[in-house]
PDB file of C-alpha atoms in Angstrom:
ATOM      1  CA  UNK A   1      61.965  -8.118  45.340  1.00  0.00           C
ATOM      2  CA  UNK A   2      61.355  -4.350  46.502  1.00  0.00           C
ATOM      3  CA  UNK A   3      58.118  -2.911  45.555  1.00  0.00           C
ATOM      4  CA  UNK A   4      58.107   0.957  44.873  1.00  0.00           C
ATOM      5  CA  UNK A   5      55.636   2.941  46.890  1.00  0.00           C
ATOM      6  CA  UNK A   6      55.051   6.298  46.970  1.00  0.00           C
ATOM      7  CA  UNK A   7      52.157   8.753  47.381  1.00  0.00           C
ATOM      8  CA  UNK A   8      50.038   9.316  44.495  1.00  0.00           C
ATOM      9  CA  UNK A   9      49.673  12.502  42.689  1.00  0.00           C
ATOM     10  CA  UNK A  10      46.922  14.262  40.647  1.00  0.00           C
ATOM     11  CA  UNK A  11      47.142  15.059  37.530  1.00  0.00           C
ATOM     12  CA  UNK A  12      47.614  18.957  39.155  1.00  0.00           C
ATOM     13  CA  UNK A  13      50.607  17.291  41.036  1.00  0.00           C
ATOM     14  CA  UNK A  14      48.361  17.467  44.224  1.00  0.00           C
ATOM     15  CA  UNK A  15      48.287  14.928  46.729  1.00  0.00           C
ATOM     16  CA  UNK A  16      44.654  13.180  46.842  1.00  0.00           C
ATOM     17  CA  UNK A  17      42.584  11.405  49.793  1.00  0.00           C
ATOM     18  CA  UNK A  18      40.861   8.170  49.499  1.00  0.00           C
ATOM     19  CA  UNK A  19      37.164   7.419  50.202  1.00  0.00           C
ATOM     20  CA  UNK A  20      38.464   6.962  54.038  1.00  0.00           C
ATOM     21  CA  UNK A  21      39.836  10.636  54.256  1.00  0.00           C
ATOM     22  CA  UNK A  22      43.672   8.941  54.210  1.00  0.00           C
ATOM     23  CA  UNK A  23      46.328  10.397  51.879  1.00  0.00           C
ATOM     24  CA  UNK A  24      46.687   7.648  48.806  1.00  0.00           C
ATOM     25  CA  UNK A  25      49.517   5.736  47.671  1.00  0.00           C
ATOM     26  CA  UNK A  26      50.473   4.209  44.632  1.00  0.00           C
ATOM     27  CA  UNK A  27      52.857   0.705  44.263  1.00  0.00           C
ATOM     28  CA  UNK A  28      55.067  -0.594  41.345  1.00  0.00           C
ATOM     29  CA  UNK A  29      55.099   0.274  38.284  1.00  0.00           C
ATOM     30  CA  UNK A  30      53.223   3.104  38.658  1.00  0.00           C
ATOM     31  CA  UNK A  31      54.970   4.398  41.651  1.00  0.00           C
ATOM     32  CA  UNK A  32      57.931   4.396  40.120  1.00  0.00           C
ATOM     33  CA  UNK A  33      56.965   6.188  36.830  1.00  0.00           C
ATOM     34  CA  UNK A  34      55.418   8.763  38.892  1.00  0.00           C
ATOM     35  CA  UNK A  35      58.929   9.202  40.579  1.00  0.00           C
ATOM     36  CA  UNK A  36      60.554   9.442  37.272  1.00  0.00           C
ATOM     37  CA  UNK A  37      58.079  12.439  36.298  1.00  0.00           C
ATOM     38  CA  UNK A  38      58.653  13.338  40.253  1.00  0.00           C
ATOM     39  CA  UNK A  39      62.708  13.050  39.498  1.00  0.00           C
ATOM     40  CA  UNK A  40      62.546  15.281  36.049  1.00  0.00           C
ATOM     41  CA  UNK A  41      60.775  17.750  37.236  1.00  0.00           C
ATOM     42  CA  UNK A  42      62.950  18.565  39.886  1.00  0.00           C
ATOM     43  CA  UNK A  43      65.517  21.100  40.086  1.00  0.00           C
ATOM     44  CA  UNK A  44      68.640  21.000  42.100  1.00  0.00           C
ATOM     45  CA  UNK A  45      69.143  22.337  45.570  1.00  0.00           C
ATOM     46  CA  UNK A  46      64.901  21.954  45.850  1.00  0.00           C
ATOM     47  CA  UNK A  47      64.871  18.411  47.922  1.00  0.00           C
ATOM     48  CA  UNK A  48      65.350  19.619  51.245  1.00  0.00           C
ATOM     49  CA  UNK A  49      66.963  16.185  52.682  1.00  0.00           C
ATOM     50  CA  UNK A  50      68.841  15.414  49.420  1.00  0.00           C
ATOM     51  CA  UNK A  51      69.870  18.826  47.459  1.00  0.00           C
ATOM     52  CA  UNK A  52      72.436  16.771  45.003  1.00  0.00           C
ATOM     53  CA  UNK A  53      69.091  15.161  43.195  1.00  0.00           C
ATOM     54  CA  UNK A  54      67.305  16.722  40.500  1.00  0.00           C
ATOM     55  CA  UNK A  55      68.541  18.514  36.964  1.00  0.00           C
ATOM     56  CA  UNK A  56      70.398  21.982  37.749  1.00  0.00           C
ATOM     57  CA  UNK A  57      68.174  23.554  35.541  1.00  0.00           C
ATOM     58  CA  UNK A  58      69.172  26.979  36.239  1.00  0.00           C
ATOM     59  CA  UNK A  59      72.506  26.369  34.912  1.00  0.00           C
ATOM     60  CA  UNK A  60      72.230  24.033  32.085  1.00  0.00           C
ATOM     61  CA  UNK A  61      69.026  25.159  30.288  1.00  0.00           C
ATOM     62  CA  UNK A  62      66.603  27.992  31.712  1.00  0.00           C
ATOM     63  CA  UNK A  63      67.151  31.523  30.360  1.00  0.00           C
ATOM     64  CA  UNK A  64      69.212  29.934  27.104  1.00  0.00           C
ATOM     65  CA  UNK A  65      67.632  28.564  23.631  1.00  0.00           C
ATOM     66  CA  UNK A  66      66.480  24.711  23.801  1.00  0.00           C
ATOM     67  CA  UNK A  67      69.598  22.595  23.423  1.00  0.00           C
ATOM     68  CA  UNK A  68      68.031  18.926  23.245  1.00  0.00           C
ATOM     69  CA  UNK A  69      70.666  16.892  23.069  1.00  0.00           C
ATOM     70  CA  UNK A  70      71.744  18.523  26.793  1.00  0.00           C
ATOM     71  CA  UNK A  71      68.010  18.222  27.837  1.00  0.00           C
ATOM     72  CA  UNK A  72      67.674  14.646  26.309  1.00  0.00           C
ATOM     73  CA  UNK A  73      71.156  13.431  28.085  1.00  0.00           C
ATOM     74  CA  UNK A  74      70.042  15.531  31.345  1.00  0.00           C
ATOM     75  CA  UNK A  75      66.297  13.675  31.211  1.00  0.00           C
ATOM     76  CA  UNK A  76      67.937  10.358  30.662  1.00  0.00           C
ATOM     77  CA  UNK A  77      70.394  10.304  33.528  1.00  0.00           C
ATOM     78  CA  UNK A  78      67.826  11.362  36.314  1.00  0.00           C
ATOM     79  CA  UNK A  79      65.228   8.384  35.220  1.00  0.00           C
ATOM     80  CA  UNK A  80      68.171   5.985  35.121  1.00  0.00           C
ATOM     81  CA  UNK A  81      68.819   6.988  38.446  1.00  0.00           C
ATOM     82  CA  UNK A  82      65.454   6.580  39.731  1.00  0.00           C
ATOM     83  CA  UNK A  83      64.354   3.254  41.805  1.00  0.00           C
ATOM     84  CA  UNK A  84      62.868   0.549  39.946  1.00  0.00           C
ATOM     85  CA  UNK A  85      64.052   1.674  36.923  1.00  0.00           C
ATOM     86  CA  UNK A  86      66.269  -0.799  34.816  1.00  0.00           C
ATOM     87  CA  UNK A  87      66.763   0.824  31.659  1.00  0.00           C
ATOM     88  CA  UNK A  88      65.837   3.900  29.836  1.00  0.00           C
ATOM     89  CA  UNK A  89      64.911   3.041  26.013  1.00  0.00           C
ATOM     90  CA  UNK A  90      64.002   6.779  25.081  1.00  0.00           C
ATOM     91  CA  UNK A  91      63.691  10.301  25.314  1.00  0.00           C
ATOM     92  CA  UNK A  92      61.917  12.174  22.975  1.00  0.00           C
ATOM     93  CA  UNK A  93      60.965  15.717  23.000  1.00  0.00           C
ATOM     94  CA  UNK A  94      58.543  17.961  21.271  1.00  0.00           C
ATOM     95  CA  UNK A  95      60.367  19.948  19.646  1.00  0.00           C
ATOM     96  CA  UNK A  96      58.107  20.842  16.891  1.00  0.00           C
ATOM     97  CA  UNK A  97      54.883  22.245  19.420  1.00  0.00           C
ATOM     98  CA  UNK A  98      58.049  24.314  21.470  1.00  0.00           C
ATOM     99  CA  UNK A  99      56.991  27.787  21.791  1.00  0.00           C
ATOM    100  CA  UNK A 100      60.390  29.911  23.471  1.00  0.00           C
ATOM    101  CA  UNK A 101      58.360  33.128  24.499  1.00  0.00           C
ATOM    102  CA  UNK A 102      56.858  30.237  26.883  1.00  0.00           C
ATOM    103  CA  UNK A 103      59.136  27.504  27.491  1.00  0.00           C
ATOM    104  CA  UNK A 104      56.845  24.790  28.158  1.00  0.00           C
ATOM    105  CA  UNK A 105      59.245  21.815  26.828  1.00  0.00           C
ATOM    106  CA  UNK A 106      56.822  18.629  26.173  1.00  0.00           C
ATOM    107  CA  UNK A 107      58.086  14.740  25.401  1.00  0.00           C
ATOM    108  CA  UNK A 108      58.201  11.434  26.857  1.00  0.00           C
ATOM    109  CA  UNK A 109      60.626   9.164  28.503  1.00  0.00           C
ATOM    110  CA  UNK A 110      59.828   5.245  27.864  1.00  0.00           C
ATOM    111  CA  UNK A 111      61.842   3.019  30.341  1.00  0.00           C
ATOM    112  CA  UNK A 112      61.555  -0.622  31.590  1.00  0.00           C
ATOM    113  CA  UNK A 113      61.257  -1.431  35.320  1.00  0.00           C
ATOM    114  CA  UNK A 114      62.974  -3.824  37.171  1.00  0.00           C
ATOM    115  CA  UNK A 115      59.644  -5.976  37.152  1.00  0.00           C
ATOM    116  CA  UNK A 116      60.203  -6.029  33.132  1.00  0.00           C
ATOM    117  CA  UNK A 117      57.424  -3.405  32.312  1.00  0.00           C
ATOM    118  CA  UNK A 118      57.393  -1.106  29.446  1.00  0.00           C
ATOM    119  CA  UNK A 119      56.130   2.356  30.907  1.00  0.00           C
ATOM    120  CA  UNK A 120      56.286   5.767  29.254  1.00  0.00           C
ATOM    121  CA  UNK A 121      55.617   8.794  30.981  1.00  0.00           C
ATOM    122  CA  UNK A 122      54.391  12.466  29.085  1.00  0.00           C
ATOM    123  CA  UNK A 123      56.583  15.366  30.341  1.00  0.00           C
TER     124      UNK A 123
END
């Protein structure tokens, strides 16, 4: 079986040090619904080895009103896609606290891992 690795973030997206000055890493399940967050987040043409990956934000959604079912379907393809993941169950987004003057979309994506874990991750 592959375990997912990856280096941790902060809650500030930063990267953080361990109590021996070394950059930290995360494993599993939680590695892999960090790169789910990691994988929404990103927009296309912004991974510098792998430009294909990531939403094209620019053309499907920023400057325009909120369409959530393109969102939703957008959000649910790029965690499929991500490592580890073997299903996603559902996307859900806050449509109700959604202020357009400043665009800060909110939800959560629950998936199951290929280890059989439940995880859900806030966007």
């Amino acid at each position: 079986m592959h375990t997912s690795y990856t280096l941790e973030l902060s809650p500030e997206w930063d990267l953080q040090l361990d109590s021996a000055g070394n950059i930290q890493t995360c494993v599993n399940d939680y590695a892999v619904a960090q790169n789910v967050a990691n994988s929404c987040r990103l927009f296309t043409n912004d991974a510098y080895f792998n430009v294909e990956r990531g939403i094209p934000w620019f053309t499907v959604q920023l400057g325009k009103p909120i369409m959530a079912s393109l969102t939703t379907t957008w959000l649910r393809k790029t965690a499929a896609e991500t490592e580890g993941v073997a299903e996603v169950k559902q996307v859900t987004l806050d449509l109700d606290n959604y202020d357009p003057r400043v665009r800060d979309l909110r939800g959560e994506i629950l998936f199951v891992t290929d280890a059989g874990a439940y995880v859900s991750i806030d966007l």
